[in-house]
Each structure stands twice: as C-alpha cells, then as structure tokens.
Amino acid sequence: MKNITVVGDSHASALGVALSEASRLYKLDMFSNSIVFSGRSAYTLDYETLIDRSNIQHDTTILLNFGECDIRRHLPKHKNAEQVVEKYVNTSLKFFDGLNIVFMLPTPQAIDQLTYEFNYNKDDWHTFDRRLKQQTIFYEALKNSGQKVIDIVDALGVDRLSWEESDDGCHLKRSLLLKLGVYIYNAVD
C-alpha cells in the first residue's frame, strides 16, 4: 500500500481529498492525508514551527506542494524564483531527512480574468504574463533541482488555468484533481 502525506498550501487540502477519493473510486492501494498551511510561501517555510515530525510515519511518501502563492503574489515583483526554489528544496530536505520526498510543481496560474486579484489593487496584482514568466522559471528550477518532481503540466495537459480548469481562479476543479490523484499514484514509488 502506498502511503502519501501531502504537505502544502491550500492546494494540498483539495489534493489530499482527491487522492483519497481517487483511491476509493479507482480501487487504488493507497492511503493519503494532508497537512495544510493555506497561503504559506515556499520561501518562508519553517517546518520546525509547523509540524511535529514525530507524528509522521516513517513509511510515508511526503508530497510537497508549495509555490503557487509565491508565483502569484511575490515572484513577479522580486524575480528570485531560482533562489526561492533552492531555499524551499534545502529546507524540505533537511526537515524530512530520511523520508521519501517528492516535490510537485505548483498549480498553474489562472488567466487574469479568472483570478480573484484581477484589477483589485494594482500595487499588489501582477499580470498573467508576469506570473507565467515566473511560473516557468520556478518550474524549471524545481525540475533541475535533482529531486523527484511530479510534473503537474504533464499530468493535467495545461500550463495555465481557465474557466475549464478552475471555478475560483486558483484551485483545480474536482475532475482535474481526480485525474491528478491517479497520476500521482502511478508516479510515486
């Protein structure tokens, strides 16, 4: 049986539910749960203050899912995606040392008209083109980190969210989450 613990921002909540649902619907030999820190930045992660490591089973695969918030809110301004990924990976490897760790590329950015930040406060809002550029840099840096990475673009077949993939401008629709759950099950050892 595969034992997967999803650790991440708000996307980890829906993904944890999707993995459980995919397991039940498709009779996958898998147990999953999630540890969720909504709105948390990959750059400022401090697992020591967030997670009691003794509560994590030794045989679990840790599926890390951070970065979407960084890409949407911070990276278009700071333009430091490579440094964010490096810090994220190093912090994660140190805290989860000895466990099977898999990183997942962050959920793709939503088109401007779909994201809830569209036209709100121009000082805090970054256009889709700027976010997509940082998403591409973040994705490449994570893929080149030397770590196991789940390629969400490969799993979903899209590198951006439209009305077809998301209702709220940020999170994936249930049908895509189930598809992603099966993909993860097949990709994780």
Short mmCIF file of C-alpha atoms in Angstrom, two decimals:
data_model
loop_
_atom_site.label_atom_id
_atom_site.label_comp_id
_atom_site.label_asym_id
_atom_site.label_seq_id
_atom_site.Cartn_x
_atom_site.Cartn_y
_atom_site.Cartn_z
CA MET A 1 0.00 0.00 0.00
CA LYS A 2 1.24 3.48 -0.87
CA ASN A 3 1.13 5.94 2.00
CA ILE A 4 1.23 9.57 0.83
CA THR A 5 1.17 12.68 3.00
CA VAL A 6 0.60 15.87 1.05
CA VAL A 7 2.19 18.90 2.70
CA GLY A 8 1.46 22.27 1.15
CA ASP A 9 -0.56 25.41 0.86
CA SER A 10 -4.33 25.47 0.23
CA HIS A 11 -3.89 23.26 -2.84
CA ALA A 12 -2.76 20.43 -0.55
CA SER A 13 -6.19 20.28 1.07
CA ALA A 14 -8.03 19.58 -2.18
CA LEU A 15 -5.25 17.28 -3.36
CA GLY A 16 -5.41 15.21 -0.18
CA VAL A 17 -9.16 14.77 -0.62
CA ALA A 18 -8.67 13.94 -4.31
CA LEU A 19 -6.09 11.26 -3.53
CA SER A 20 -8.48 9.63 -1.04
CA GLU A 21 -11.37 9.87 -3.46
CA ALA A 22 -9.30 8.51 -6.38
CA SER A 23 -8.18 5.65 -4.16
CA ARG A 24 -11.78 4.76 -3.38
CA LEU A 25 -13.21 5.30 -6.89
CA TYR A 26 -10.46 3.54 -8.80
CA LYS A 27 -9.60 0.96 -6.12
CA LEU A 28 -6.01 2.18 -5.76
CA ASP A 29 -3.98 0.63 -2.97
CA MET A 30 -3.21 3.93 -1.28
CA PHE A 31 -3.70 5.80 1.97
CA SER A 32 -3.32 9.57 1.95
CA ASN A 33 -3.66 12.53 4.22
CA SER A 34 -2.68 16.17 4.08
CA ILE A 35 -1.03 18.80 6.21
CA VAL A 36 -2.23 22.19 5.01
CA PHE A 37 -0.82 25.68 5.53
CA SER A 38 -3.04 27.95 3.42
CA GLY A 39 -1.30 30.95 1.91
CA ARG A 40 2.15 29.78 3.02
CA SER A 41 5.12 30.83 0.92
CA ALA A 42 7.72 28.27 -0.16
CA TYR A 43 10.36 30.87 0.61
CA THR A 44 9.42 31.41 4.26
CA LEU A 45 8.74 27.79 5.21
CA ASP A 46 9.79 26.84 8.71
CA TYR A 47 8.64 23.26 9.16
CA GLU A 48 10.04 23.16 12.70
CA THR A 49 7.33 25.55 13.88
CA LEU A 50 4.59 23.97 11.75
CA ILE A 51 4.94 20.19 12.03
CA ASP A 52 5.70 17.72 14.79
CA ARG A 53 7.99 15.37 12.89
CA SER A 54 7.27 12.53 15.35
CA ASN A 55 3.69 12.39 14.01
CA ILE A 56 4.86 11.45 10.50
CA GLN A 57 5.05 7.74 9.77
CA HIS A 58 8.44 6.54 8.57
CA ASP A 59 6.98 4.67 5.59
CA THR A 60 5.09 7.65 4.16
CA THR A 61 5.97 9.49 0.97
CA ILE A 62 5.99 13.23 1.58
CA LEU A 63 4.46 15.04 -1.41
CA LEU A 64 5.37 18.72 -1.14
CA ASN A 65 3.09 21.22 -2.86
CA PHE A 66 4.16 24.81 -2.25
CA GLY A 67 4.97 27.66 -4.63
CA GLU A 68 1.68 28.77 -6.19
CA CYS A 69 1.34 31.62 -3.69
CA ASP A 70 4.93 32.72 -4.33
CA ILE A 71 4.37 32.80 -8.09
CA ARG A 72 1.06 34.67 -7.82
CA ARG A 73 1.99 37.19 -5.14
CA HIS A 74 5.74 37.68 -4.78
CA LEU A 75 7.93 36.43 -7.62
CA PRO A 76 6.77 38.89 -10.31
CA LYS A 77 7.99 41.67 -8.01
CA HIS A 78 11.17 40.10 -6.61
CA LYS A 79 12.17 37.99 -9.64
CA ASN A 80 14.03 35.45 -7.49
CA ALA A 81 12.35 32.15 -8.40
CA GLU A 82 15.61 30.18 -8.51
CA GLN A 83 16.55 31.32 -5.00
CA VAL A 84 13.06 30.54 -3.69
CA VAL A 85 13.22 27.02 -5.12
CA GLU A 86 16.73 26.46 -3.74
CA LYS A 87 15.67 27.53 -0.24
CA TYR A 88 12.42 25.53 -0.46
CA VAL A 89 14.23 22.36 -1.52
CA ASN A 90 17.01 22.69 1.06
CA THR A 91 14.60 23.44 3.91
CA SER A 92 12.41 20.49 2.92
CA LEU A 93 15.28 18.02 2.53
CA LYS A 94 16.67 18.96 5.92
CA PHE A 95 13.36 18.64 7.78
CA PHE A 96 12.14 15.48 6.05
CA ASP A 97 15.56 13.78 6.02
CA GLY A 98 15.24 10.01 5.82
CA LEU A 99 11.78 10.04 4.23
CA ASN A 100 10.81 9.56 0.60
CA ILE A 101 10.29 13.14 -0.60
CA VAL A 102 8.57 14.11 -3.85
CA PHE A 103 8.02 17.70 -4.95
CA MET A 104 5.08 18.67 -7.13
CA LEU A 105 5.14 21.62 -9.47
CA PRO A 106 2.74 24.27 -8.16
CA THR A 107 -0.76 24.55 -9.58
CA PRO A 108 -0.60 26.63 -12.78
CA GLN A 109 -1.53 30.28 -12.66
CA ALA A 110 -5.01 31.40 -13.71
CA ILE A 111 -5.68 33.78 -16.56
CA ASP A 112 -6.21 37.39 -15.49
CA GLN A 113 -9.99 37.42 -15.80
CA LEU A 114 -10.28 34.35 -13.59
CA THR A 115 -8.01 35.19 -10.68
CA TYR A 116 -9.69 36.97 -7.80
CA GLU A 117 -6.94 39.60 -7.67
CA PHE A 118 -7.80 40.85 -11.17
CA ASN A 119 -7.97 44.66 -11.12
CA TYR A 120 -8.26 44.90 -7.34
CA ASN A 121 -5.21 46.77 -6.15
CA LYS A 122 -2.74 47.38 -8.94
CA ASP A 123 0.13 47.61 -6.43
CA ASP A 124 -0.42 44.02 -5.28
CA TRP A 125 -1.64 42.49 -8.53
CA HIS A 126 0.66 41.01 -11.17
CA THR A 127 -0.45 40.37 -14.75
CA PHE A 128 -0.77 36.87 -16.09
CA ASP A 129 2.23 37.34 -18.38
CA ARG A 130 4.45 38.32 -15.45
CA ARG A 131 3.14 35.43 -13.33
CA LEU A 132 3.53 32.94 -16.19
CA LYS A 133 7.16 34.00 -16.70
CA GLN A 134 7.93 33.39 -13.02
CA GLN A 135 5.97 30.12 -13.09
CA THR A 136 8.17 28.92 -15.96
CA ILE A 137 11.35 29.85 -14.06
CA PHE A 138 10.06 28.22 -10.84
CA TYR A 139 9.07 25.04 -12.70
CA GLU A 140 12.44 24.75 -14.43
CA ALA A 141 14.37 25.40 -11.23
CA LEU A 142 12.40 22.70 -9.38
CA LYS A 143 12.80 20.22 -12.26
CA ASN A 144 16.55 20.92 -12.29
CA SER A 145 16.92 20.58 -8.50
CA GLY A 146 17.90 16.92 -8.73
CA GLN A 147 14.84 15.90 -6.72
CA LYS A 148 11.85 13.73 -7.65
CA VAL A 149 9.24 16.05 -9.18
CA ILE A 150 5.63 15.46 -10.20
CA ASP A 151 5.06 17.47 -13.38
CA ILE A 152 1.56 18.92 -12.95
CA VAL A 153 1.58 20.27 -16.51
CA ASP A 154 2.20 16.77 -17.85
CA ALA A 155 -0.47 15.37 -15.53
CA LEU A 156 -3.14 17.93 -16.46
CA GLY A 157 -2.17 18.84 -20.01
CA VAL A 158 -2.34 22.59 -19.24
CA ASP A 159 0.16 25.18 -18.02
CA ARG A 160 -2.46 27.81 -17.15
CA LEU A 161 -5.92 27.77 -15.65
CA SER A 162 -9.00 28.97 -17.49
CA TRP A 163 -12.71 28.58 -16.69
CA GLU A 164 -12.40 24.98 -17.88
CA GLU A 165 -9.92 24.05 -15.11
CA SER A 166 -10.90 26.28 -12.19
CA ASP A 167 -14.03 27.86 -10.76
CA ASP A 168 -12.35 30.15 -8.24
CA GLY A 169 -9.32 31.44 -10.15
CA CYS A 170 -6.81 29.47 -8.15
CA HIS A 171 -7.79 25.90 -7.30
CA LEU A 172 -8.39 22.97 -9.65
CA LYS A 173 -11.81 21.56 -10.42
CA ARG A 174 -12.68 18.17 -8.90
CA SER A 175 -12.38 16.28 -12.20
CA LEU A 176 -8.81 17.51 -12.68
CA LEU A 177 -7.94 16.76 -9.07
CA LEU A 178 -9.06 13.16 -9.55
CA LYS A 179 -7.00 12.91 -12.74
CA LEU A 180 -4.04 14.32 -10.83
CA GLY A 181 -4.62 11.87 -7.99
CA VAL A 182 -4.34 8.89 -10.34
CA TYR A 183 -1.27 10.42 -11.99
CA ILE A 184 0.41 10.85 -8.60
CA TYR A 185 -0.45 7.30 -7.57
CA ASN A 186 1.24 5.98 -10.72
CA ALA A 187 4.25 8.31 -10.41
CA VAL A 188 5.10 7.81 -6.72
CA ASP A 189 7.15 4.78 -5.68
#
